[in-house]
Amino acid sequence: ETFSFTVVAGHPPITKGVANIRDFFIPEVNRRLEEQGKHSIEWTEAYAGSVADVKGVLEAVETGIAEFGYVPHLFEGDKLPLEQITYVTPFGTSDLPALLKVITKLHEQIPEMDAAWAKNNQKLLAPVGIDDYQFVTNFEIKSPADIEGHKIGTGGLALNWLTGSGATPVAGALTTYYNSISTGLIDGAIVFESAIAPYKFYEVAPYITKIGFGAKYSSALTINLDVWNSLPDDVKSVITEVAAEYRDKTADAYYTAGSTSLDKASAEGATISSLSPEMRTAYADNMPNIARNWADKLDSQGQPGSKTLETFMQLSNEAGLEFARDWTAE
Amino acid sequence: MSNVEIGLASIAVILVLIQTGMHVAIALMAVSFVGVILVKGKFAIAGALLSQAALDSVARYSFGVIPLFVLMGVLVGASGLGRDLFDVAGQLFRKFRGGLGIATVFANAIFAAVNGTSIASASVFTKVAVPELIRQGYTPRFSVGVVAGSSVLGMLIPPSLLLILYGILAEVSIGDLFKAGILPGIVLAVLFSVAIILMARFASGFTGVSNRLDTASIATSEMLLKSAPVVALILLVLGGIYGGFFTPTEAGGVGALGAFLVAQFKGRLGWREIGRILIETGQVTASITFLIIAAHMYSRLLALTGLPNAMTDLLATWNLGLTGILVLYLIVIILLGTILDSASILLILLPLILPVVEPFGINLVWFGIVTIIAVEIGLLTPPLGVACFVIKSNLDDDRIGLSDIFAGAAPFALIMVVMIAIVMIAPWLALALI
Amino acid sequence: MTAELRVASPSAAQRILTTIALVLAILGGLGTVAIMAMINLDVIGRGAFSTPLPATAEIVSASIVSIVFLQLPYATASGRAVRSDMVIGRIMARSPRAALLMDAMNHLVGTIMLAVLLRYIWPEIESAIADRETVGLYGVFTLPRWPFVLAVLAGCVMTCVVYAMLTVNLFRAAFQTERHP
Ligand code: NA
Ligand code: NA
């Protein structure tokens, strides 16, 4: 049997998660199906918002416009609140591959997470994340006090990471930071490491200060649930296997790209420094407990907010992933 | 029918429906709906595509400021600023044959520095320039053509909504793109002016003969006085962007407020007038944005049929060099420009072409400028030419048909093709200021 | 060539519909003023007081669709819909009845497509309200989404009604042209 499937992404294939769908997931699924010799898939690929915008992929997969989608769930806080877990627990690990393994386990222990995807008529095939977030600024940061009074570009839930720091968060995106820094609109930005070299932020903001907000679980490769349920078992198992490899491969790609990016920035003249663990802890402790606030709010809506938070912290501990602050503590 | 054939057929059907006088947005919607039913086999999916595109496709900051850029244009028109700018430009170029045409181009180039969309340029100068051009003896066809042609400067000279969209899709610095648009914008304006002089001399049947003797001469002091408010507005917008006070997107909001204050200062706005301006802004915004939404529905259908992918795959098998690929790419853009709006073309083509051209190590800023000029040709070409539509909807004159506007704009579209060649041969035009 | 010009004496019902469309358009205009104010407050708050208005970009992005749909019925009623009238104009010169019928058919398709859009947008709007969806930045600053989608709904309904009204007018005009050539 030949299936005809569409895969959509709001992000362009420059994004590693999308590039790996095109260059790994699809060809690898095809190869294994061909080995089995029973089924094949004809793919239609529509990336960069040509069928659905970054905020529309979830719905495109839900309604069946596309069978597969690269869903950046960090924009879907309303519909997928529990998936936001890593954004409300900053100062975790930089080890993205390890983090995503914890995320997979978390989904096994909190059935409500998969249920939320199911409510949007899809199944999570592979979690995708991004590497560690750092400060990139046009002034030197020797201690957290140095960012007081500065304007820092950031976006989404990461805006919360500046609460209590004395800096002004300015909403922006990767494509606007360079220009905004060069015109003086902002003095720097919070960005993940692998973006620093491609966007040449060091040209306008030569100080890279590793504070380690942590790697984040931001996106997911999903499949329409009706389609999934209608698939023969051997196709399902091929997709599941390749999706797991896609998860690891993509996580490794971001992780490696992070250090490559820093090396390049350094070679181009950027000054890279790290805040001491004590300073990092002090910064984290100075924040309001955004994780508890988030969990309490979800609890009040009948969602297992606290349970997800506690399980996530516990699973992280078991995996040896450390946090600068215990977000479960009151 | 294969999906790719459905995609091809849909293009033909759209061309026919538009010819029957069906509202373009409705034609695009209808074809998208039926097309998705054919591709996906389900009404519900086709309906979902329509409703999702309606709710999401323009939900971006850069689209959100469209009404503000239009409002700024309408305010500049209503407060007489556009007229003053046009008067001053007319004075500057009164010695030339076709002087008022050149003045239109010049005023548009200046106005482009404070607005981000050709829609606003076309709206304002239809009101300001067309009646005066006709009064001075130019043909209606040339009068609307020169406004249509010079309106493209609005999105080449920064700030520009199209360059912002390109920057987002290609992940290129929007600031660099803005700087890169300046010189090609100026060169294009000069080319337009030269062409107007040549046409006025050698094709006066097309342009008409100007009886410019009755233009009253304006004293230098009055010229300065008349241009002061516009210069202030430009300083506000450009100074704000490059001084680090706001982003190019936010410039729409600040510029609209600035235009409002200038208009108030000139004492032109009563409540009734403000109401009229808001309604006018709404009519232009609604008709054009609804068209853009419908074009997104259609471009989503095209992407679902796999037609664009099939075309790129075909392109890859031909083993063309970089130049061959670029030429074909530009031809495809110009062809798509006849039936799609600018934003949809970028959304469909960029994800396909970028992986093809990136291995050649081309400069993506330069590539962006070439792309934008090609995309903007589509503003002037029938059957779907947004700039011409905007002029038609702003024109209270039934004697000038849409076909006149397209015919009048044709020479300018041709000059833009020449401009593409120039930027391809001389990339430094785009890169010198970065 | 637009339908509304051909209606010599609009009925009371049509005047009411046009007035409703105008009211929606004014609301849309006020929405435009509101986003202008938001952007300027954000810029000034950020520049002068280090306190930007939260989620401005997100709220402005979400507003455009509502503004457009609020303004669409009146723009349609005023004949501002983008179209090409070359062919129909030529037919008009030869046979007004044929041109009017063709235009009526076109507006009928408009009525149908708006009805289709309404049919499929309806459940989305319903669930946006039922699920208490928000506009803005999750976890930072949000507004309820229902006013935004309600505006889209109202605009969609009224545009459909306006298209229906124009269709009826055009068919009627075509009919009368035949009787009194
Ligand atoms: Na401009
Ligand atoms: Na065109």
Coordinates of C-alpha atoms in Angstrom, one line a residue, chain B:
Chain B
M1 CA -5.7 13.9 -11.9
S2 CA -2.5 13.9 -10.0
N3 CA -1.9 16.6 -7.4
V4 CA 0.5 18.4 -9.5
E5 CA -2.0 18.5 -12.3
I6 CA -4.6 19.9 -9.9
G7 CA -2.1 22.6 -9.0
L8 CA -1.6 23.5 -12.7
A9 CA -5.4 23.4 -13.5
S10 CA -6.1 25.6 -10.5
I11 CA -3.9 28.4 -12.0
A12 CA -5.9 28.2 -15.3
V13 CA -9.3 28.3 -13.4
I14 CA -8.2 31.3 -11.4
L15 CA -7.2 33.2 -14.5
V16 CA -10.6 32.6 -16.1
L17 CA -12.6 33.4 -12.9
I18 CA -10.7 36.7 -12.5
Q19 CA -11.5 37.6 -16.1
T20 CA -15.2 37.2 -15.4
G21 CA -15.0 40.0 -12.9
M22 CA -15.3 37.8 -9.9
H23 CA -13.9 39.4 -6.8
V24 CA -10.3 38.2 -6.8
A25 CA -10.4 37.2 -3.1
I26 CA -13.5 35.1 -3.7
A27 CA -12.0 33.5 -6.8
L28 CA -8.9 32.5 -4.8
M29 CA -11.1 31.2 -2.0
A30 CA -13.3 29.2 -4.2
V31 CA -10.5 27.6 -6.1
S32 CA -8.6 26.8 -2.9
F33 CA -11.6 25.2 -1.4
V34 CA -12.3 23.0 -4.4
G35 CA -8.6 22.3 -4.9
V36 CA -8.1 21.0 -1.4
I37 CA -11.2 18.8 -1.6
L38 CA -9.7 17.3 -4.7
V39 CA -6.2 16.8 -3.1
K40 CA -7.3 15.7 0.3
G41 CA -10.7 14.2 -0.5
K42 CA -12.5 15.7 2.4
F43 CA -14.7 18.8 2.7
A44 CA -13.7 19.2 6.4
I45 CA -10.0 19.5 5.5
A46 CA -10.7 22.0 2.8
G47 CA -12.9 24.0 5.2
A48 CA -10.2 23.8 7.9
L49 CA -7.6 25.2 5.5
L50 CA -9.9 28.1 4.7
S51 CA -10.7 28.9 8.3
Q52 CA -7.2 28.5 9.5
A53 CA -5.8 30.7 6.8
A54 CA -8.5 33.3 7.5
L55 CA -7.6 33.3 11.2
D56 CA -3.9 32.9 11.2
S57 CA -2.2 33.8 7.9
V58 CA -1.9 37.5 8.6
A59 CA -1.6 37.2 12.4
R60 CA 2.0 38.6 12.4
Y61 CA 3.3 41.9 13.7
S62 CA 4.5 42.9 10.3
F63 CA 0.9 42.4 8.9
G64 CA -0.6 44.0 12.0
V65 CA 0.9 47.3 11.1
I66 CA -0.6 47.3 7.6
P67 CA -3.5 49.5 8.7
L68 CA -1.1 51.8 10.4
F69 CA 1.0 52.3 7.3
V70 CA -2.2 52.8 5.3
L71 CA -3.5 55.2 8.0
M72 CA -0.2 57.2 7.8
G73 CA -0.6 57.4 4.0
V74 CA -4.3 58.5 4.2
L75 CA -3.3 61.1 6.9
V76 CA -0.5 62.4 4.8
G77 CA -3.0 62.7 1.9
A78 CA -5.8 64.2 3.9
S79 CA -3.6 66.8 5.7
G80 CA -2.2 68.0 2.4
L81 CA 1.3 66.9 3.2
G82 CA 1.4 64.7 0.1
R83 CA 0.1 67.5 -2.0
D84 CA 2.8 69.9 -0.6
L85 CA 5.5 67.3 -1.3
F86 CA 4.2 66.9 -4.8
D87 CA 4.1 70.7 -5.3
V88 CA 7.6 71.1 -4.2
A89 CA 8.8 68.2 -6.4
G90 CA 6.8 69.7 -9.3
Q91 CA 8.6 72.9 -8.8
L92 CA 12.0 71.2 -8.7
F93 CA 11.4 69.4 -12.0
R94 CA 9.3 71.9 -13.9
K95 CA 12.1 72.6 -16.4
F96 CA 12.1 69.0 -17.7
R97 CA 9.8 67.6 -20.3
G98 CA 7.5 65.2 -18.4
G99 CA 8.5 67.2 -15.3
L100 CA 5.4 66.4 -13.3
G101 CA 5.9 62.7 -14.0
I102 CA 9.4 62.9 -12.6
A103 CA 8.0 64.9 -9.7
T104 CA 5.7 62.0 -8.9
V105 CA 8.6 59.6 -8.9
F106 CA 10.7 61.8 -6.8
A107 CA 7.9 62.5 -4.3
N108 CA 7.2 58.8 -4.1
A109 CA 10.8 58.0 -3.4
I110 CA 10.8 60.5 -0.5
F111 CA 7.4 59.2 0.8
A112 CA 8.8 55.7 0.6
A113 CA 11.2 56.6 3.4
V114 CA 8.3 57.0 5.8
N115 CA 6.0 54.1 4.7
G116 CA 6.5 50.4 4.5
T117 CA 4.0 49.4 1.8
S118 CA 3.3 50.2 -1.8
I119 CA -0.4 50.2 -0.9
A120 CA 0.1 53.4 1.0
S121 CA 2.2 55.0 -1.7
A122 CA -0.4 54.1 -4.4
S123 CA -3.3 55.3 -2.3
V124 CA -1.8 58.7 -1.5
F125 CA -0.5 59.6 -4.9
T126 CA -3.6 58.5 -6.7
K127 CA -5.4 61.2 -4.7
V128 CA -2.6 63.8 -4.9
A129 CA -0.9 63.3 -8.3
V130 CA -3.4 61.8 -10.8
P131 CA -5.8 64.8 -11.0
E132 CA -3.0 67.3 -11.3
L133 CA -1.2 65.2 -14.0
I134 CA -4.3 64.9 -16.0
R135 CA -5.1 68.6 -15.5
Q136 CA -1.7 69.5 -16.9
G137 CA -2.3 67.6 -20.1
Y138 CA -0.9 64.1 -19.5
T139 CA -2.9 61.2 -20.6
P140 CA -5.0 59.4 -17.9
R141 CA -3.2 56.2 -18.9
F142 CA 0.2 57.7 -18.3
S143 CA -0.9 59.5 -15.1
V144 CA -2.1 56.4 -13.4
G145 CA 0.8 54.4 -14.8
V146 CA 3.4 56.7 -13.3
V147 CA 1.7 56.5 -9.9
A148 CA 1.5 52.7 -10.1
G149 CA 5.1 52.4 -11.2
S150 CA 6.6 54.7 -8.7
S151 CA 4.6 53.1 -5.8
V152 CA 6.9 50.1 -5.9
L153 CA 9.6 52.3 -4.4
G154 CA 7.6 52.2 -1.2
M155 CA 8.7 48.6 -0.6
L156 CA 12.2 48.9 -2.0
I157 CA 13.3 52.0 -0.1
P158 CA 13.2 51.2 3.7
P159 CA 11.2 50.8 5.8
S160 CA 9.6 47.9 3.9
L161 CA 7.1 45.2 5.0
L162 CA 8.3 42.9 2.2
L163 CA 12.0 43.2 3.2
I164 CA 10.9 42.4 6.8
L165 CA 9.1 39.3 5.6
Y166 CA 12.1 38.2 3.5
G167 CA 14.4 38.7 6.5
I168 CA 12.2 36.5 8.6
L169 CA 11.9 33.7 6.0
A170 CA 15.6 33.7 4.9
E171 CA 16.9 34.5 8.5
V172 CA 18.8 37.5 7.3
S173 CA 19.3 40.7 9.2
I174 CA 16.4 43.1 8.5
G175 CA 18.6 46.1 9.1
D176 CA 21.1 44.9 6.4
L177 CA 18.2 44.4 4.0
F178 CA 17.0 47.9 4.7
K179 CA 20.4 49.4 4.0
A180 CA 20.7 47.3 0.9
G181 CA 17.4 48.6 -0.5
I182 CA 18.5 52.2 -0.5
L183 CA 20.8 52.5 -3.5
P184 CA 18.7 50.2 -5.8
G185 CA 15.7 52.2 -4.8
I186 CA 17.4 55.5 -5.8
V187 CA 18.8 54.0 -9.0
L188 CA 15.3 52.7 -9.9
A189 CA 13.8 56.1 -9.3
V190 CA 16.4 57.7 -11.6
L191 CA 15.7 55.1 -14.3
F192 CA 12.0 55.8 -14.0
S193 CA 12.7 59.5 -14.4
V194 CA 15.0 59.0 -17.4
A195 CA 12.3 56.8 -19.0
I196 CA 9.7 59.5 -18.4
I197 CA 11.9 62.1 -20.2
L198 CA 12.5 59.8 -23.1
M199 CA 8.8 58.8 -23.3
A200 CA 7.7 62.4 -23.2
R201 CA 10.0 63.2 -26.0
F202 CA 9.6 60.2 -28.2
A203 CA 6.2 58.7 -27.3
S204 CA 4.2 61.8 -26.5
G205 CA 1.1 60.0 -27.8
F206 CA 1.4 57.7 -24.7
T207 CA 2.4 60.4 -22.1
G208 CA 0.4 63.3 -23.5
V209 CA 1.8 66.8 -23.9
S210 CA 2.1 68.9 -20.7
N211 CA 1.0 72.5 -20.9
R212 CA 3.1 73.3 -17.9
L213 CA 3.2 77.0 -18.5
D214 CA 0.4 77.5 -16.1
T215 CA 2.3 76.1 -13.1
A216 CA 2.7 79.0 -10.7
S217 CA 6.3 79.4 -9.6
I218 CA 6.8 78.9 -5.9
A219 CA 9.3 80.9 -3.9
T220 CA 12.2 79.0 -2.3
S221 CA 11.0 80.0 1.2
E222 CA 7.6 78.6 0.5
M223 CA 9.1 75.4 -0.8
L224 CA 11.0 75.0 2.4
L225 CA 7.9 75.7 4.4
K226 CA 5.9 73.2 2.4
S227 CA 8.5 70.4 2.7
A228 CA 9.2 71.0 6.4
P229 CA 6.4 68.8 7.8
V230 CA 7.3 65.9 5.5
V231 CA 11.0 66.2 6.3
A232 CA 10.0 66.2 10.0
L233 CA 8.0 63.0 9.5
I234 CA 10.9 61.4 7.7
L235 CA 13.3 62.4 10.4
L236 CA 10.9 61.0 13.0
V237 CA 10.6 57.6 11.3
L238 CA 14.2 57.2 10.1
G239 CA 15.7 58.8 13.1
G240 CA 13.6 56.6 15.4
I241 CA 14.6 53.4 13.5
Y242 CA 18.3 54.1 13.2
G243 CA 18.5 56.0 16.5
G244 CA 17.4 52.8 18.3
F245 CA 14.0 54.1 19.6
F246 CA 11.8 51.6 17.7
T247 CA 11.9 48.8 15.2
P248 CA 11.0 49.2 11.5
T249 CA 7.8 47.4 12.2
E250 CA 6.9 49.7 15.1
A251 CA 7.6 52.6 12.7
G252 CA 4.2 52.1 11.3
G253 CA 2.6 53.0 14.7
V254 CA 4.9 55.9 15.5
G255 CA 4.7 57.2 11.9
A256 CA 0.9 57.1 12.0
L257 CA 0.8 59.0 15.3
G258 CA 3.4 61.5 13.9
A259 CA 1.3 62.0 10.7
F260 CA -1.8 62.5 12.9
L261 CA 0.0 65.2 15.0
V262 CA 1.3 67.0 11.9
A263 CA -2.2 67.0 10.4
Q264 CA -3.6 68.4 13.7
F265 CA -0.9 71.0 13.7
K266 CA -1.9 72.1 10.3
G267 CA -5.4 72.4 11.7
R268 CA -7.1 70.1 9.2
L269 CA -8.8 67.5 11.3
G270 CA -12.3 67.7 12.8
W271 CA -14.1 64.7 14.3
R272 CA -16.0 64.2 11.1
E273 CA -12.7 64.3 9.1
I274 CA -11.1 61.8 11.5
G275 CA -14.0 59.5 11.1
R276 CA -13.8 59.7 7.3
I277 CA -10.0 59.0 7.5
L278 CA -10.6 55.9 9.6
I279 CA -13.3 54.6 7.3
E280 CA -11.1 55.3 4.3
T281 CA -8.2 53.5 5.9
G282 CA -10.5 50.6 6.8
Q283 CA -11.7 50.2 3.2
V284 CA -8.3 50.0 1.8
T285 CA -7.0 47.8 4.6
A286 CA -9.9 45.4 4.4
S287 CA -10.1 44.9 0.7
I288 CA -6.3 44.5 0.3
T289 CA -5.7 42.4 3.5
F290 CA -8.7 40.1 2.6
L291 CA -7.1 39.6 -0.8
I292 CA -3.8 38.7 0.9
I293 CA -5.6 36.3 3.2
A294 CA -7.3 34.6 0.2
A295 CA -4.0 34.5 -1.6
H296 CA -2.6 32.7 1.4
M297 CA -5.4 30.1 1.1
Y298 CA -4.4 29.6 -2.5
S299 CA -0.7 29.5 -1.9
R300 CA -1.4 26.8 0.8
L301 CA -3.3 24.8 -1.7
L302 CA -0.4 25.1 -4.2
A303 CA 2.1 23.9 -1.5
L304 CA -0.2 20.9 -0.7
T305 CA -0.3 19.9 -4.4
G306 CA 3.4 19.7 -4.3
L307 CA 3.6 21.7 -7.5
P308 CA 6.4 24.0 -6.3
N309 CA 8.4 21.0 -5.1
A310 CA 7.9 19.3 -8.5
M311 CA 9.1 22.5 -10.2
T312 CA 12.3 22.7 -8.1
D313 CA 13.0 19.0 -8.6
L314 CA 12.7 19.6 -12.3
L315 CA 15.0 22.5 -12.0
A316 CA 17.6 20.4 -10.2
T317 CA 17.6 17.8 -13.0
W318 CA 18.6 20.4 -15.6
N319 CA 22.0 21.0 -14.0
L320 CA 21.9 24.7 -14.6
G321 CA 24.7 26.9 -13.2
L322 CA 23.9 29.6 -10.6
T323 CA 23.1 32.1 -13.3
G324 CA 20.7 29.8 -15.1
I325 CA 18.9 29.0 -11.8
L326 CA 18.7 32.6 -10.9
V327 CA 17.3 33.6 -14.2
L328 CA 14.7 30.8 -14.1
Y329 CA 13.8 31.7 -10.5
L330 CA 13.3 35.3 -11.4
I331 CA 11.1 34.3 -14.4
V332 CA 9.0 32.1 -12.1
I333 CA 8.6 35.0 -9.6
I334 CA 7.4 37.3 -12.4
L335 CA 5.0 34.7 -13.7
L336 CA 3.6 34.0 -10.2
G337 CA 3.4 37.7 -9.7
T338 CA 0.7 37.8 -12.3
I339 CA -1.7 35.8 -10.1
L340 CA -0.3 36.0 -6.5
D341 CA 0.3 38.7 -4.0
S342 CA 3.9 39.6 -3.0
A343 CA 3.8 37.9 0.5
S344 CA 2.4 34.6 -0.9
I345 CA 5.2 34.4 -3.5
L346 CA 7.8 34.8 -0.8
L347 CA 6.1 32.2 1.4
I348 CA 5.9 29.6 -1.5
L349 CA 9.2 30.1 -3.2
L350 CA 11.8 31.0 -0.6
P351 CA 11.8 27.7 1.3
L352 CA 12.3 26.0 -2.0
I353 CA 14.9 28.1 -3.6
L354 CA 17.1 28.9 -0.6
P355 CA 18.5 25.4 -0.2
V356 CA 19.1 25.4 -4.0
V357 CA 21.1 28.6 -4.1
E358 CA 22.8 28.5 -0.7
P359 CA 25.4 25.9 -1.7
F360 CA 26.7 28.5 -4.3
G361 CA 27.6 30.7 -1.4
I362 CA 25.6 33.7 -2.7
N363 CA 25.0 36.7 -0.5
L364 CA 21.5 36.4 0.9
V365 CA 21.0 40.1 1.3
W366 CA 21.8 40.8 -2.3
F367 CA 19.6 37.8 -3.2
G368 CA 16.8 39.4 -1.2
I369 CA 17.0 42.7 -3.0
V370 CA 16.9 40.9 -6.4
T371 CA 13.9 38.8 -5.2
I372 CA 12.0 41.8 -3.9
I373 CA 12.4 43.8 -7.1
A374 CA 11.1 40.8 -9.1
V375 CA 8.3 40.2 -6.7
E376 CA 7.3 43.8 -6.9
I377 CA 6.9 43.6 -10.7
G378 CA 3.8 41.5 -9.8
L379 CA 2.3 44.6 -8.3
L380 CA 2.0 46.0 -11.8
T381 CA 1.0 43.0 -13.9
P382 CA -2.5 41.8 -14.8
P383 CA -4.7 40.1 -13.9
L384 CA -3.8 40.4 -10.2
G385 CA -1.7 43.6 -9.7
V386 CA -2.2 44.9 -6.2
A387 CA -0.8 48.4 -6.9
C388 CA -3.1 48.8 -9.9
F389 CA -6.1 47.6 -7.8
V390 CA -5.3 50.1 -5.1
I391 CA -5.2 52.9 -7.6
K392 CA -8.5 51.8 -9.1
S393 CA -10.1 51.6 -5.6
N394 CA -8.8 55.1 -4.7
L395 CA -9.8 56.6 -8.0
D396 CA -13.2 58.3 -8.3
D397 CA -13.1 58.3 -12.0
D398 CA -15.0 55.6 -14.1
R399 CA -13.4 56.8 -17.3
I400 CA -10.1 55.2 -16.2
G401 CA -10.4 51.5 -16.4
L402 CA -8.2 48.9 -14.8
S403 CA -6.8 48.0 -18.3
D404 CA -5.6 51.6 -18.6
I405 CA -3.8 51.4 -15.3
F406 CA -2.1 48.1 -16.3
A407 CA -1.2 49.6 -19.7
G408 CA 0.2 52.7 -18.1
A409 CA 2.2 50.7 -15.6
A410 CA 3.7 48.4 -18.3
P411 CA 6.7 50.5 -19.2
F412 CA 7.6 50.8 -15.5
A413 CA 7.4 47.0 -15.1
L414 CA 9.8 46.6 -18.0
I415 CA 12.2 49.1 -16.4
M416 CA 12.1 47.0 -13.3
V417 CA 13.2 44.0 -15.3
V418 CA 16.2 46.1 -16.5
M419 CA 16.8 47.0 -12.8
I420 CA 17.0 43.4 -11.8
A421 CA 19.7 42.8 -14.5
I422 CA 21.6 45.8 -13.2
V423 CA 21.6 44.6 -9.6
M424 CA 22.6 41.1 -10.8
I425 CA 25.5 42.6 -12.8
A426 CA 26.5 45.1 -10.1
P427 CA 25.8 43.4 -6.7
W428 CA 27.7 46.3 -5.0
L429 CA 24.6 48.4 -5.5
A430 CA 22.9 46.3 -2.9
L431 CA 25.9 45.6 -0.7
A432 CA 27.8 48.9 -0.7
L433 CA 25.9 50.4 2.3
I434 CA 26.0 47.3 4.6

